CSV table of C-alpha atoms in Angstrom, one decimal:
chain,number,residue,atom,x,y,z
A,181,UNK,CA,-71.3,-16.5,-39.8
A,182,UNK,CA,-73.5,-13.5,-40.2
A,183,UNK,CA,-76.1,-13.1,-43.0
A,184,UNK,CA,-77.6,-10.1,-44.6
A,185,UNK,CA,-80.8,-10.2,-42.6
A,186,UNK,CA,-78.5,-9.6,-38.9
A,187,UNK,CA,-77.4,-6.4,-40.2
A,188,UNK,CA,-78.8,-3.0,-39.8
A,189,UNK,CA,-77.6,0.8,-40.3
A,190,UNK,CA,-78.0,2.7,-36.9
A,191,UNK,CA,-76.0,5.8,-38.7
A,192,UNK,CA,-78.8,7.9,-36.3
A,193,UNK,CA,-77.5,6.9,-33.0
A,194,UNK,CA,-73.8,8.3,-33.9
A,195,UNK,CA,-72.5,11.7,-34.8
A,196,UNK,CA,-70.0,11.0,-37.2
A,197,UNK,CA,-67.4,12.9,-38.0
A,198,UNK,CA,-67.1,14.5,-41.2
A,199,UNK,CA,-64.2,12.4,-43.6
A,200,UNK,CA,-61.0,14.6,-43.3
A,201,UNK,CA,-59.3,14.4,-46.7
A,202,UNK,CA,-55.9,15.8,-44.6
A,203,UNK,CA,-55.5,11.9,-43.7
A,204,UNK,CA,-55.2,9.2,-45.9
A,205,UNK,CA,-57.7,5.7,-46.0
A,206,UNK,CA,-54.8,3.8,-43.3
A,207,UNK,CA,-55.9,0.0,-42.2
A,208,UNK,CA,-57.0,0.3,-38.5
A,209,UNK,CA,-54.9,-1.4,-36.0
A,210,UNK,CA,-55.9,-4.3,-33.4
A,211,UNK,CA,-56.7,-3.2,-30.3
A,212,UNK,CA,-58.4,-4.6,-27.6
A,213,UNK,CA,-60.2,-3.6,-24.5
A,214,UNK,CA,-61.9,-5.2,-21.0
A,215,UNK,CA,-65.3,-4.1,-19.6
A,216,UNK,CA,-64.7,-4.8,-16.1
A,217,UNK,CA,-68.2,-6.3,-14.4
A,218,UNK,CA,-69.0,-5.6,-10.4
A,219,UNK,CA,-72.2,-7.7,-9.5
A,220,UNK,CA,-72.1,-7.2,-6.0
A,221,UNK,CA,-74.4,-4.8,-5.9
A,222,UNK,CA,-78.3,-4.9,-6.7
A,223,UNK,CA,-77.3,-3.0,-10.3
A,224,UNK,CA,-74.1,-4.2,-12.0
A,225,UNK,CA,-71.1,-1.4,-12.3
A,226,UNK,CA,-68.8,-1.1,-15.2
A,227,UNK,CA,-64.8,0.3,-15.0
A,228,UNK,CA,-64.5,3.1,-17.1
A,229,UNK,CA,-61.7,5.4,-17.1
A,230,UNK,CA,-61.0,9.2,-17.9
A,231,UNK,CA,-58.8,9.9,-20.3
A,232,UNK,CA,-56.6,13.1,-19.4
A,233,UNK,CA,-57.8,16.0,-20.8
A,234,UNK,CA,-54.8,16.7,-22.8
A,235,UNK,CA,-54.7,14.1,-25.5
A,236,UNK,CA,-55.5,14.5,-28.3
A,237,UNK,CA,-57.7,11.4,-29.0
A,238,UNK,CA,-60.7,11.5,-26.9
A,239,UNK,CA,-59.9,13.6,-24.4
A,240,UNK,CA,-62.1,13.9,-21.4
A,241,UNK,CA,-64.1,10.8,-22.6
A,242,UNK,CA,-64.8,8.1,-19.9
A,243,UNK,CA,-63.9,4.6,-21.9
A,244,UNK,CA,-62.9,1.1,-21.2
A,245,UNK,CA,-59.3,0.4,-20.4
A,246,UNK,CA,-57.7,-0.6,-24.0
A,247,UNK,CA,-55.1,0.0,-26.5
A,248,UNK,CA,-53.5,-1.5,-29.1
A,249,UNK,CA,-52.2,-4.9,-29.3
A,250,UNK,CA,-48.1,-5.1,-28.9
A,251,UNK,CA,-46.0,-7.8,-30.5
A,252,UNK,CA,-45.4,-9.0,-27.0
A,253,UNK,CA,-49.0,-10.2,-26.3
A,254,UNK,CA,-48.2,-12.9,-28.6
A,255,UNK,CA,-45.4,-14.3,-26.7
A,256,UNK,CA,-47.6,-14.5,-23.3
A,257,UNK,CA,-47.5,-17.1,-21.1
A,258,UNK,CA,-51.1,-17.8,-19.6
A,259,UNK,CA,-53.8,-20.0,-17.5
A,260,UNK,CA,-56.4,-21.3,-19.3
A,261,UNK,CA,-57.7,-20.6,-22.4
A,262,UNK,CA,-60.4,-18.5,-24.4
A,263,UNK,CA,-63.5,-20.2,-24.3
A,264,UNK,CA,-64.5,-21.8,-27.9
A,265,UNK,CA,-67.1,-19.4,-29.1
A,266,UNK,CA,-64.8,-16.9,-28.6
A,267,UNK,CA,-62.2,-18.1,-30.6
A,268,UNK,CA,-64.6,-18.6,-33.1
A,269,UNK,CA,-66.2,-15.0,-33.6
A,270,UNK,CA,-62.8,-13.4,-33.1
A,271,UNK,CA,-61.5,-14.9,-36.2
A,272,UNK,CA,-64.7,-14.0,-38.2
A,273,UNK,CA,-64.4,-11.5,-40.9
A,274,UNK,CA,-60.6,-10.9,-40.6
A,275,UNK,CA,-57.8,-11.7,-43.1
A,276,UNK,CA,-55.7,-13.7,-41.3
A,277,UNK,CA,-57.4,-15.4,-38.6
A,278,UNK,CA,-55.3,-17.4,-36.5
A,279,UNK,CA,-55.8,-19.1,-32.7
A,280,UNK,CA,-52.8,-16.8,-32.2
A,281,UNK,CA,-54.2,-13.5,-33.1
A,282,UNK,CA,-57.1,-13.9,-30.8
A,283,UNK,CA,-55.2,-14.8,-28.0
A,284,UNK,CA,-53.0,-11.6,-28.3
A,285,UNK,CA,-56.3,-9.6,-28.7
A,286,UNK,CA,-57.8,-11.0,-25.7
A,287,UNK,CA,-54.4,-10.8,-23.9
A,288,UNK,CA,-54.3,-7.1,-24.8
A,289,UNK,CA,-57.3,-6.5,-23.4
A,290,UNK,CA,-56.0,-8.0,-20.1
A,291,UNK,CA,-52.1,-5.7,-20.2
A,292,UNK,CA,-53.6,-2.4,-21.2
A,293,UNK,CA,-56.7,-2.8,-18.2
A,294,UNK,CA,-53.3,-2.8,-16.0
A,295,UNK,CA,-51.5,-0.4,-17.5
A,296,UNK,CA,-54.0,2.3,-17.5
A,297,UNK,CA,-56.5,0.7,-14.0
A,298,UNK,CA,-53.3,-1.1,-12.3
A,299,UNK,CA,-56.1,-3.7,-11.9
A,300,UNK,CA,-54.1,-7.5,-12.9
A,301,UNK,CA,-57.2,-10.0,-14.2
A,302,UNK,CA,-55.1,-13.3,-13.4
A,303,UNK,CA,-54.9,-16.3,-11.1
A,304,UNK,CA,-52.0,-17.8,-8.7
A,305,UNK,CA,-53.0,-21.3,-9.3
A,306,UNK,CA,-50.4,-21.9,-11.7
A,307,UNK,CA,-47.4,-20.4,-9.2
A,308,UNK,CA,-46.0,-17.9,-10.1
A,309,UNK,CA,-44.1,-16.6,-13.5
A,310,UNK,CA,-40.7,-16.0,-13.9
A,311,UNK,CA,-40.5,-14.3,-17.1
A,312,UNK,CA,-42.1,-12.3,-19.3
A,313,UNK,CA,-42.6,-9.7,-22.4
A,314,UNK,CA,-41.8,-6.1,-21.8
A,315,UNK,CA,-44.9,-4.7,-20.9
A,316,UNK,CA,-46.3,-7.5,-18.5
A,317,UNK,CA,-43.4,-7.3,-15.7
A,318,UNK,CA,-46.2,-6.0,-13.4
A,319,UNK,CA,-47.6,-9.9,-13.8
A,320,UNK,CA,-44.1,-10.8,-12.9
A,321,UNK,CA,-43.8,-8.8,-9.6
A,322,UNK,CA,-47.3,-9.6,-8.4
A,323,UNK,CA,-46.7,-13.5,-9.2
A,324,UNK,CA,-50.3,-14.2,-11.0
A,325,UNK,CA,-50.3,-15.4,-15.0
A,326,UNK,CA,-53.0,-13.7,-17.1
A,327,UNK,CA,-56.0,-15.6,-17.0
A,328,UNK,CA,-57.5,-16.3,-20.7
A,329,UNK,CA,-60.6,-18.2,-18.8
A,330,UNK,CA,-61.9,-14.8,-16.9
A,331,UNK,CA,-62.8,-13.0,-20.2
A,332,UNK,CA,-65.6,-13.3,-23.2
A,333,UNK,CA,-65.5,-11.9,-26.5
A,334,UNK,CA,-68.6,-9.6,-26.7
A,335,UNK,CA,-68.6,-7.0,-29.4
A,336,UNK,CA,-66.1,-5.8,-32.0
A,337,UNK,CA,-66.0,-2.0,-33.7
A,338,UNK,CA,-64.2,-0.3,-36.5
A,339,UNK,CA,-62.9,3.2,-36.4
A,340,UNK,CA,-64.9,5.3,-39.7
A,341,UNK,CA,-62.5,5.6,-42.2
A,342,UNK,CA,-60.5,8.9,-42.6
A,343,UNK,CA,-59.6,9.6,-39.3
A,344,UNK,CA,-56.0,10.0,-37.9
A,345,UNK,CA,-56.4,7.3,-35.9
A,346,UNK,CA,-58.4,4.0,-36.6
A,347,UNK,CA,-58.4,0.9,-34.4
A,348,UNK,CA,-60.2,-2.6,-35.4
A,349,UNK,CA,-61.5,-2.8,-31.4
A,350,UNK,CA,-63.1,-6.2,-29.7
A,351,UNK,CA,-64.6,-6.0,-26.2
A,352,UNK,CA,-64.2,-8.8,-23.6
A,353,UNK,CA,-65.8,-8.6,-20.6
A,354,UNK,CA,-64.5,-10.3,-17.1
A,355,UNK,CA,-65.7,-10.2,-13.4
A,356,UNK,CA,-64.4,-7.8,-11.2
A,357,UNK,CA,-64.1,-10.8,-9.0
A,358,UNK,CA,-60.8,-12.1,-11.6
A,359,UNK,CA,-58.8,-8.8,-10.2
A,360,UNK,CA,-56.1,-10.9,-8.6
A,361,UNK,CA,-54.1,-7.8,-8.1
A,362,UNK,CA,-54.3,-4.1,-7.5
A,363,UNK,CA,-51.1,-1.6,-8.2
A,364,UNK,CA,-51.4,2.3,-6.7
A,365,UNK,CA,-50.2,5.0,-8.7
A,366,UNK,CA,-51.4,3.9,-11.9
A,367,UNK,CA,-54.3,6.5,-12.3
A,368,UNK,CA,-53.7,10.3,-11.7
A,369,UNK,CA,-53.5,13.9,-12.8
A,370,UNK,CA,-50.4,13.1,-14.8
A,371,UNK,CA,-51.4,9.5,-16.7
A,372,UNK,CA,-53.3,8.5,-19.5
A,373,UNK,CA,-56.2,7.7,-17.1
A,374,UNK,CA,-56.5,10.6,-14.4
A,375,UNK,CA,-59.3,8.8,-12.8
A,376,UNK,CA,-61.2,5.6,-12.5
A,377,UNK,CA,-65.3,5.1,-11.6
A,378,UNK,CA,-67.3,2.2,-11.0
A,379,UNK,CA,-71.0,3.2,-13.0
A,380,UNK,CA,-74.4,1.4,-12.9
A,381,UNK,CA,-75.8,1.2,-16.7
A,382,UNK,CA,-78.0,4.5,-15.8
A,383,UNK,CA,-74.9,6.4,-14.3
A,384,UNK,CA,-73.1,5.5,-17.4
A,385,UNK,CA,-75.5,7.0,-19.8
A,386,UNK,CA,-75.2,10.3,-18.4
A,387,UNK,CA,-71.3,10.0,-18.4
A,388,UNK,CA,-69.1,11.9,-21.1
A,389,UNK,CA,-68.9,8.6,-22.8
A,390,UNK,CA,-68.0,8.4,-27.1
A,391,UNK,CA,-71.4,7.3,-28.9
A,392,UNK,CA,-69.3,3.8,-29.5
A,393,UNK,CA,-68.8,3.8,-25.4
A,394,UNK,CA,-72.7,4.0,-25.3
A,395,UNK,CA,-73.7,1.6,-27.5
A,396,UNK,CA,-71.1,-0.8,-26.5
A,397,UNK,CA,-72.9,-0.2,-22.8
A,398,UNK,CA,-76.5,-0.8,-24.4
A,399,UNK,CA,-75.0,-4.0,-25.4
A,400,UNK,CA,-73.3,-5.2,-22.5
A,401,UNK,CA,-76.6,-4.5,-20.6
A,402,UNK,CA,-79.1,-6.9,-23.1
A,403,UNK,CA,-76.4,-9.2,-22.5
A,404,UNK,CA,-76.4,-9.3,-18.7
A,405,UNK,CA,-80.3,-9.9,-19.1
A,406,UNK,CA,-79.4,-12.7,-21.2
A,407,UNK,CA,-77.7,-14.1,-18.7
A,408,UNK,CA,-74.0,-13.5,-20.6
A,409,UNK,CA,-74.2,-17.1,-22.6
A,410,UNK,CA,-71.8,-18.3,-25.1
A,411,UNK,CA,-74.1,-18.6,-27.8
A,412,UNK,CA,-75.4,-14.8,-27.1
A,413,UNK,CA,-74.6,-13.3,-31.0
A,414,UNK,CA,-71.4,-10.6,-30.9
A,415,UNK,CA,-72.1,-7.2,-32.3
A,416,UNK,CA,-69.8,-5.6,-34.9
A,417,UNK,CA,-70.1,-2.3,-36.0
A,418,UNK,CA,-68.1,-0.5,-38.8
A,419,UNK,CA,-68.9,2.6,-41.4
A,420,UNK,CA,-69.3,1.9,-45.0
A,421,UNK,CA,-69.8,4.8,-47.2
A,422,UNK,CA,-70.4,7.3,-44.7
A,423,UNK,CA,-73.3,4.9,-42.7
A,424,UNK,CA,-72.4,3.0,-39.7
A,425,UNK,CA,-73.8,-0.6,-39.5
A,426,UNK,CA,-73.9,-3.4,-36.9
A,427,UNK,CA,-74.2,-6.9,-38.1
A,428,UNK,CA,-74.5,-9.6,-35.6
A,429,UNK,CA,-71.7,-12.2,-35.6
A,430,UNK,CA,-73.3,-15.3,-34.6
């Protein structure tokens, strides 16, 4: 568990948005998303996405494939499991922590990284499945089960309060080498995602990215140094009174 001396306000490295008394306080919704690692090259790449310009949440914004999680991700057939310190941090500080629940988070992760990449993190060691949740028939048609082994929990953030939207996010990351399958089409002028780009650390920091997006990056890199261990403590950052805070779940 955490303790008061592994949190810190770092309000100065975010431009917060104002509270907008036009929404109400609403309870932010799980979500998850996949940080997408290519260390074949001297400097390791991230996947980030651009969102089409014409939402209205983000729009423009380069971001890690994500979304929220669907009552289907619960329901998922899969290979492997989540790795026990995972499983651990994702059921800190939440209401209702359950094996479950962090399975559909990390499996959301895994769904919405197809959906908006058409990249399928999986394996064909187990054959192939036969049936699944709306949503996943992609998994179906390429023959490969999710793989819950490929991906670590590795930081968690809250929406401020106030805002139309608000999502309770966690981060996994996964090799790119776990992309057992590649769909065309996915990405383009018309989709959520009109394009996809492979950025070193540096490249990223000069990217339209949110200020979570960049610290989320400054994170992923200390952890890469560290060699990406099990015991490496998770980040979690969330906004209390106006102040945004990150407090180390170790």
């Amino acid at each position: 568990m955490a303790d008061l001396m592994d949190t810190a306000d770092v309000s100065g490295r975010f431009a917060l948005q104002g509270h907008d008394t036009a929404h109400p306080l609403i309870r932010p919704v799980d979500a998850a998303s996949l940080i997408l690692v290519d260390r074949s090259t001297r400097a390791p790449r991230l996947l980030f996405g651009r969102r089409n310009p014409s939402l209205r949440f983000m729009p423009g914004k380069f971001v890690f494939p994500g979304g929220r999680v669907d009552a289907g991700d619960r329901h998922v057939p899969v290979y492997g499991m989540l790795d026990a310190e995972s499983e651990r941090r994702l059921s800190a500080r939440v209401s209702r922590p359950s094996a479950a629940r962090a399975r559909a988070l990390a499996l959301a992760a895994i769904r919405e990284t197809f959906e908006e990449a058409g990249l399928i993190i999986g394996t064909r060691e187990a054959g192939a499945p036969e049936r699944l949740p709306a949503g996943w028939d992609g998994f179906v048609d390429a023959g490969v089960f999710p793989n819950l082994e490929a991906l670590t929990f590795v930081a968690r953030a809250i929406t401020p309060p106030r805002l139309a939207r608000r999502f309770d996010t966690r981060f996994f990351m996964a090799d790119a080498g776990d992309v057992a399958h590649r769909v065309e089409g996915v990405v383009g002028p018309e989709a959520e995602i009109v394009e996809t780009a492979w950025l070193t650390i540096a490249e990223a920091r000069k990217a339209e990215l949110p200020d979570i997006t960049l610290a989320i990056v400054d994170e992923v890199e200390a952890r890469l140094k560290g060699g990406n261990r099990p015991w490496q403590p998770v980040p979690f950052y969330f906004t209390r009174r106006g102040r945004v805070y990150r407090e180390a779940l170790s």
